[in-house]
Amino acid sequence: MSQLTPRMKNWIEYFGGHIGTATKKGFPTTIVVETAKVEGINIIKFPLTDAQINHIKDNISENPQVAIGPGGLNCVRAPYQLKGTAKINGKELTVEVNEIYCTKPGPEAGKRLDVMPYGEVEEFDQSHWKDLTPPKG
């Protein structure tokens, strides 16, 4: 089971995310959601507008697998890709994160973090970034 670090949670909650979905045949689409709420160790809830729901509901019903990158212009300081299983509940997209990847440019790009012990993931996060929370805009 994947476990988000406090830093990952803070960035997702502050900036929301770019959420990629795809049909069963692989045709992709992305929405941008400005805020989110993290519950527990690996559940992210995104509030959606009617337009966002209409844009992704068919994809989610066909293929509930999603990819998420932290949103906002400062997302380069939050170099994560989160993958998981999604469902739409009312006006909310709930994602259970199953995989976590580093997207920082360089030799660590693509490194899968969720297969590491949680303490190592936290240490990796802390050794690469000094900021626990996003800059206040």
Tab-separated table of N, CA and C in Angstrom, residues 48-111:
chain	number	residue	atom	x	y	z
A	48	LEU	N	-15.092	18.510	-7.715
A	48	LEU	CA	-15.211	18.685	-9.164
A	48	LEU	C	-16.386	19.579	-9.521
A	49	THR	N	-16.234	20.287	-10.616
A	49	THR	CA	-17.350	21.034	-11.185
A	49	THR	C	-18.148	20.089	-12.088
A	50	ASP	N	-19.331	20.507	-12.480
A	50	ASP	CA	-20.125	19.698	-13.406
A	50	ASP	C	-19.370	19.470	-14.714
A	51	ALA	N	-18.687	20.520	-15.195
A	51	ALA	CA	-17.935	20.385	-16.457
A	51	ALA	C	-16.813	19.355	-16.321
A	52	GLN	N	-16.120	19.362	-15.188
A	52	GLN	CA	-15.049	18.384	-14.976
A	52	GLN	C	-15.603	16.961	-14.900
A	53	ILE	N	-16.716	16.806	-14.208
A	53	ILE	CA	-17.346	15.481	-14.120
A	53	ILE	C	-17.723	14.996	-15.508
A	54	ASN	N	-18.360	15.849	-16.285
A	54	ASN	CA	-18.763	15.461	-17.639
A	54	ASN	C	-17.560	15.103	-18.510
A	55	HIS	N	-16.441	15.757	-18.270
A	55	HIS	CA	-15.239	15.532	-19.073
A	55	HIS	C	-14.590	14.167	-18.789
A	56	ILE	N	-14.691	13.685	-17.545
A	56	ILE	CA	-13.967	12.449	-17.198
A	56	ILE	C	-14.851	11.266	-16.819
A	57	LYS	N	-16.145	11.480	-16.639
A	57	LYS	CA	-16.985	10.400	-16.086
A	57	LYS	C	-16.992	9.143	-16.949
A	58	ASP	N	-17.025	9.282	-18.264
A	58	ASP	CA	-17.015	8.092	-19.123
A	58	ASP	C	-15.688	7.346	-19.006
A	59	ASN	N	-14.579	8.099	-18.967
A	59	ASN	CA	-13.276	7.454	-18.811
A	59	ASN	C	-13.191	6.701	-17.489
A	60	ILE	N	-13.631	7.331	-16.411
A	60	ILE	CA	-13.547	6.703	-15.089
A	60	ILE	C	-14.417	5.450	-15.039
A	61	SER	N	-15.584	5.501	-15.673
A	61	SER	CA	-16.446	4.308	-15.648
A	61	SER	C	-15.844	3.164	-16.477
A	62	GLU	N	-15.132	3.500	-17.561
A	62	GLU	CA	-14.479	2.478	-18.390
A	62	GLU	C	-13.172	1.993	-17.794
A	63	ASN	N	-12.417	2.939	-17.226
A	63	ASN	CA	-11.055	2.662	-16.775
A	63	ASN	C	-10.764	3.536	-15.549
A	64	PRO	N	-10.889	3.007	-14.348
A	64	PRO	CA	-10.730	3.828	-13.152
A	64	PRO	C	-9.281	4.179	-12.788
A	65	GLN	N	-8.317	3.758	-13.600
A	65	GLN	CA	-6.914	4.074	-13.302
A	65	GLN	C	-6.600	5.504	-13.720
A	66	VAL	N	-5.996	6.281	-12.802
A	66	VAL	CA	-5.652	7.675	-13.072
A	66	VAL	C	-4.205	7.947	-12.704
A	67	ALA	N	-3.666	9.023	-13.257
A	67	ALA	CA	-2.353	9.534	-12.881
A	67	ALA	C	-2.541	10.977	-12.452
A	68	ILE	N	-1.822	11.373	-11.396
A	68	ILE	CA	-1.961	12.714	-10.839
A	68	ILE	C	-0.580	13.338	-10.705
A	69	GLY	N	-0.461	14.576	-11.140
A	69	GLY	CA	0.724	15.380	-10.882
A	69	GLY	C	0.288	16.597	-10.105
A	70	PRO	N	1.048	17.029	-9.096
A	70	PRO	CA	0.658	18.228	-8.362
A	70	PRO	C	0.456	19.404	-9.296
A	71	GLY	N	-0.524	20.249	-8.982
A	71	GLY	CA	-0.877	21.381	-9.834
A	71	GLY	C	-0.115	22.639	-9.471
A	72	GLY	N	-0.443	23.720	-10.147
A	72	GLY	CA	0.149	25.018	-9.859
A	72	GLY	C	1.480	25.205	-10.552
A	73	LEU	N	1.868	26.468	-10.644
A	73	LEU	CA	3.122	26.798	-11.315
A	73	LEU	C	4.343	26.294	-10.563
A	74	ASN	N	4.209	26.104	-9.265
A	74	ASN	CA	5.351	25.658	-8.475
A	74	ASN	C	5.472	24.143	-8.401
A	75	CYS	N	4.720	23.422	-9.235
A	75	CYS	CA	4.714	21.962	-9.137
A	75	CYS	C	6.080	21.350	-9.432
A	76	VAL	N	6.976	22.097	-10.056
A	76	VAL	CA	8.318	21.577	-10.289
A	76	VAL	C	9.013	21.300	-8.952
A	77	ARG	N	8.559	21.952	-7.887
A	77	ARG	CA	9.111	21.711	-6.551
A	77	ARG	C	8.383	20.558	-5.856
A	78	ALA	N	7.425	19.978	-6.534
A	78	ALA	CA	6.703	18.809	-6.014
A	78	ALA	C	6.750	17.732	-7.084
A	79	PRO	N	7.919	17.127	-7.279
A	79	PRO	CA	8.127	16.244	-8.425
A	79	PRO	C	7.600	14.824	-8.203
A	80	TYR	N	6.283	14.722	-8.192
A	80	TYR	CA	5.669	13.418	-7.959
A	80	TYR	C	4.672	13.096	-9.052
A	81	GLN	N	4.551	11.840	-9.348
A	81	GLN	CA	3.417	11.339	-10.107
A	81	GLN	C	2.792	10.260	-9.238
A	82	LEU	N	1.501	10.427	-9.004
A	82	LEU	CA	0.760	9.477	-8.188
A	82	LEU	C	-0.178	8.720	-9.103
A	83	LYS	N	-0.248	7.415	-8.946
A	83	LYS	CA	-1.159	6.608	-9.753
A	83	LYS	C	-2.088	5.867	-8.818
A	84	GLY	N	-3.341	5.745	-9.247
A	84	GLY	CA	-4.279	5.052	-8.387
A	84	GLY	C	-5.598	4.756	-9.058
A	85	THR	N	-6.526	4.311	-8.232
A	85	THR	CA	-7.859	3.925	-8.674
A	85	THR	C	-8.841	4.998	-8.238
A	86	ALA	N	-9.670	5.450	-9.175
A	86	ALA	CA	-10.574	6.567	-8.913
A	86	ALA	C	-12.031	6.166	-9.042
A	87	LYS	N	-12.861	6.925	-8.335
A	87	LYS	CA	-14.305	6.814	-8.518
A	87	LYS	C	-14.914	8.181	-8.249
A	88	ILE	N	-16.012	8.436	-8.929
A	88	ILE	CA	-16.726	9.692	-8.742
A	88	ILE	C	-17.869	9.438	-7.779
A	89	ASN	N	-17.894	10.236	-6.712
A	89	ASN	CA	-18.964	10.178	-5.715
A	89	ASN	C	-19.609	11.558	-5.657
A	90	GLY	N	-20.787	11.699	-6.262
A	90	GLY	CA	-21.417	13.011	-6.291
A	90	GLY	C	-20.563	13.977	-7.067
A	91	LYS	N	-20.098	15.041	-6.406
A	91	LYS	CA	-19.261	16.059	-7.060
A	91	LYS	C	-17.817	15.961	-6.590
A	92	GLU	N	-17.378	14.736	-6.334
A	92	GLU	CA	-16.038	14.529	-5.812
A	92	GLU	C	-15.391	13.328	-6.491
A	93	LEU	N	-14.113	13.491	-6.825
A	93	LEU	CA	-13.325	12.383	-7.339
A	93	LEU	C	-12.472	11.866	-6.190
A	94	THR	N	-12.636	10.590	-5.858
A	94	THR	CA	-11.856	9.966	-4.797
A	94	THR	C	-10.837	9.040	-5.441
A	95	VAL	N	-9.572	9.224	-5.071
A	95	VAL	CA	-8.493	8.425	-5.634
A	95	VAL	C	-7.753	7.718	-4.504
A	96	GLU	N	-7.637	6.395	-4.642
A	96	GLU	CA	-6.783	5.624	-3.740
A	96	GLU	C	-5.437	5.485	-4.438
A	97	VAL	N	-4.412	6.104	-3.875
A	97	VAL	CA	-3.082	6.104	-4.479
A	97	VAL	C	-2.435	4.737	-4.257
A	98	ASN	N	-1.997	4.129	-5.363
A	98	ASN	CA	-1.375	2.810	-5.318
A	98	ASN	C	0.110	2.833	-5.667
A	99	GLU	N	0.530	3.865	-6.403
A	99	GLU	CA	1.922	3.965	-6.834
A	99	GLU	C	2.373	5.414	-6.743
A	100	ILE	N	3.636	5.617	-6.380
A	100	ILE	CA	4.214	6.959	-6.280
A	100	ILE	C	5.557	6.953	-6.999
A	101	TYR	N	5.744	7.918	-7.898
A	101	TYR	CA	6.979	8.032	-8.668
A	101	TYR	C	7.601	9.410	-8.478
A	102	CYS	N	8.911	9.468	-8.549
A	102	CYS	CA	9.632	10.735	-8.561
A	102	CYS	C	9.713	11.208	-10.011
A	103	THR	N	9.405	12.466	-10.237
A	103	THR	CA	9.519	13.018	-11.591
A	103	THR	C	10.559	14.134	-11.654
A	104	LYS	N	11.399	14.222	-10.629
A	104	LYS	CA	12.464	15.219	-10.622
A	104	LYS	C	13.407	14.929	-11.784
A	105	PRO	N	13.758	15.933	-12.589
A	105	PRO	CA	14.678	15.697	-13.698
A	105	PRO	C	16.013	15.147	-13.204
A	106	GLY	N	16.599	14.301	-14.000
A	106	GLY	CA	17.902	13.743	-13.654
A	106	GLY	C	17.835	12.248	-13.440
A	107	PRO	N	18.835	11.706	-12.758
A	107	PRO	CA	18.943	10.255	-12.623
A	107	PRO	C	17.815	9.619	-11.806
A	108	GLU	N	17.098	10.404	-11.005
A	108	GLU	CA	16.018	9.847	-10.184
A	108	GLU	C	14.665	9.879	-10.885
A	109	ALA	N	14.600	10.496	-12.044
A	109	ALA	CA	13.336	10.583	-12.772
A	109	ALA	C	12.793	9.185	-13.026
A	110	GLY	N	11.548	8.986	-12.670
A	110	GLY	CA	10.907	7.700	-12.872
A	110	GLY	C	11.104	6.716	-11.730
A	111	LYS	N	11.877	7.100	-10.713
A	111	LYS	CA	12.121	6.200	-9.582
A	111	LYS	C	10.804	5.936	-8.857
